Amino acid sequence: MRLTADKEHIAVVLNRPKYAGNIGSAARCAKNMGVERLMVVSDRDYPQEEIRQMSTHLAADVVDSIVYCRDLGEALSGFHYVVGTTARLGLARGPVMSPRDMAEQVVELSRKNDVALLFGPEDTGLTNEDLRYCQSVVSIPTSERFRSLNLSHAVMILCYEISMAEIGVPERFTPKMASSRETEGMYGHIGALLQEIGFLNPENPEYWMMHIRRLFSRMRLSAREVRIIRGICRQLSWYLHHRG
C-alpha cells in the first residue's frame, strides 16, 4: 500500500515573523503545495493589506483563516508532532534531518496526528528554547557561501517535499500520539521530580532536560503512555515525602 501525507492534518506555524509580506508569501507557498492551515505566533498586529498583496487572491482563503496566537507553547499545544527548522547547527540544537527524510516521517504520522512545521523569525531563526517543543529538527542544505533563505522559500521547500513524498507500508494501525500540551505537562513533572532528587543542576536544569526531551521524542508516546509516566512521577514523589 502506498501512503501520501494527509495535508488537512498539517499546519505551517510562523513564530514571530518580522515582515507582514512574508506571512502572505508563506501563505501562497503553502497553498501551492496543498497545505492550507497557517498559524502566526506574535504579539504584533500585522498590516493585513501587506499580507494580502503578497499572498495574492489565490491564497485569500488561507489568509482569512490564519490563527493568531501570542504564546508559542499555547499555539503548539494541540499538535502531536512538531518539526522545527534551523540553519544553525550544534549540539544544543540536536541532530537534524533533511527535508526529504522529514517528509517521509510526516507521511505516516499525518494519517492520525496533527503535524506543525515551525519556522522562526527571518533574522534569527528559532531559539534553543523554541526548539524544545520539537520532536524533530530540519536543516535545508544550501551553498556554504550563501546559507540564508527567505522565509517563504523555506516554507515552500518543506511543503514541496511533503507533497511529493510517499511511502510503501503494510496496512497497519498508526497510533495517535500525545499532544504537545500533554507532553509538556509530562516534562514539567519529570523536571520537578529530578530537581527534587538532586539529579538536575538547579542553575541549569534545562541542560539534562534537553537530552531527556530528545529521548522521549524518539518514542512517539501516546497519551496513555504519558499518563503512565506522570503516574510514576507522582508515586515516586509521594514515596520521597513518606518514606520515613
Coordinates of C-alpha atoms in Angstrom, one line a residue, residues 113-226:
N113 CA -1.8 13.1 14.1
D114 CA -1.7 16.9 13.7
V115 CA 1.8 18.0 12.5
A116 CA 3.2 21.5 12.8
L117 CA 6.0 22.8 10.6
L118 CA 7.6 25.5 12.8
F119 CA 9.6 28.4 11.3
G120 CA 11.4 31.2 13.3
P121 CA 12.0 34.9 12.6
E122 CA 13.7 35.8 9.4
D123 CA 16.8 37.3 11.1
T124 CA 17.5 34.9 14.0
G125 CA 15.5 31.7 13.3
L126 CA 14.2 29.5 16.1
T127 CA 16.0 29.7 19.5
N128 CA 17.0 26.7 21.6
E129 CA 14.1 27.5 23.8
D130 CA 11.7 27.3 20.8
L131 CA 13.2 24.0 19.6
R132 CA 12.4 22.3 22.9
Y133 CA 8.9 21.9 21.6
C134 CA 10.0 20.0 18.5
Q135 CA 10.2 16.2 18.0
S136 CA 12.5 16.6 15.0
V137 CA 14.6 19.4 13.5
V138 CA 15.2 20.0 9.8
S139 CA 18.0 21.9 8.1
I140 CA 17.7 22.8 4.4
P141 CA 21.0 22.2 2.6
T142 CA 22.3 25.4 0.9
S143 CA 25.6 26.7 -0.6
E144 CA 28.2 27.2 2.0
R145 CA 28.8 30.7 0.6
F146 CA 25.1 31.7 1.0
R147 CA 23.1 30.0 3.7
S148 CA 20.3 32.4 4.1
L149 CA 16.8 31.5 2.8
N150 CA 13.8 33.7 2.6
L151 CA 11.1 32.6 5.0
S152 CA 8.6 31.7 2.3
H153 CA 11.2 29.8 0.3
A154 CA 11.8 27.6 3.4
V155 CA 8.1 27.1 3.7
M156 CA 7.9 26.1 0.0
I157 CA 10.7 23.6 0.2
L158 CA 9.3 21.7 3.2
C159 CA 5.8 21.7 1.9
Y160 CA 7.0 20.6 -1.6
E161 CA 8.9 17.6 -0.1
I162 CA 5.8 16.6 1.9
S163 CA 3.7 17.0 -1.2
M164 CA 6.0 14.8 -3.2
A165 CA 6.7 12.1 -0.6
E166 CA 5.0 8.8 -0.4
I167 CA 5.9 5.6 1.4
G168 CA 5.1 2.0 0.9
V169 CA 3.9 0.4 4.1
P170 CA 1.9 -2.7 5.0
E171 CA -1.6 -2.0 6.3
R172 CA -1.2 -1.3 10.0
F173 CA -2.6 0.8 12.8
T174 CA -0.9 4.2 13.1
P175 CA -1.3 5.3 16.7
K176 CA -2.3 8.8 17.7
M177 CA 0.5 10.5 19.6
A178 CA 0.2 12.6 22.8
S179 CA -0.4 16.3 22.1
S180 CA 2.3 18.9 22.9
R181 CA 0.1 20.1 25.8
E182 CA 0.3 16.6 27.3
T183 CA 4.0 16.0 26.7
E184 CA 4.9 19.5 28.1
G185 CA 3.0 18.6 31.3
M186 CA 4.9 15.3 31.5
Y187 CA 8.3 17.2 31.0
G188 CA 7.3 19.6 33.8
H189 CA 6.5 16.7 36.1
I190 CA 9.8 14.9 35.2
G191 CA 11.8 18.0 35.7
A192 CA 10.2 18.7 39.1
L193 CA 11.0 15.2 40.3
L194 CA 14.6 15.2 39.0
Q195 CA 15.2 18.5 40.8
E196 CA 13.7 17.1 43.9
I197 CA 16.1 14.2 44.0
G198 CA 19.1 16.4 43.1
F199 CA 19.6 15.0 39.6
L200 CA 19.3 18.3 37.8
N201 CA 21.6 21.3 38.4
P202 CA 19.3 24.0 39.7
E203 CA 21.4 26.6 38.0
N204 CA 21.0 25.0 34.6
P205 CA 18.2 22.4 34.7
E206 CA 17.4 22.6 31.0
Y207 CA 20.7 21.0 30.0
W208 CA 19.7 17.5 31.0
M209 CA 16.1 18.1 30.3
M210 CA 17.1 18.8 26.7
H211 CA 18.5 15.3 26.4
I212 CA 15.5 13.8 28.2
R213 CA 13.2 15.5 25.7
R214 CA 15.2 14.1 22.8
L215 CA 15.0 10.6 24.2
F216 CA 11.2 10.7 24.6
S217 CA 10.6 12.4 21.3
R218 CA 12.0 9.4 19.5
M219 CA 9.5 7.1 21.2
R220 CA 6.3 8.8 19.8
L221 CA 4.5 8.5 23.1
S222 CA 0.7 8.1 23.2
A223 CA -1.5 10.0 25.6
R224 CA -1.9 6.8 27.7
E225 CA 1.9 6.3 27.9
V226 CA 2.3 10.0 29.0

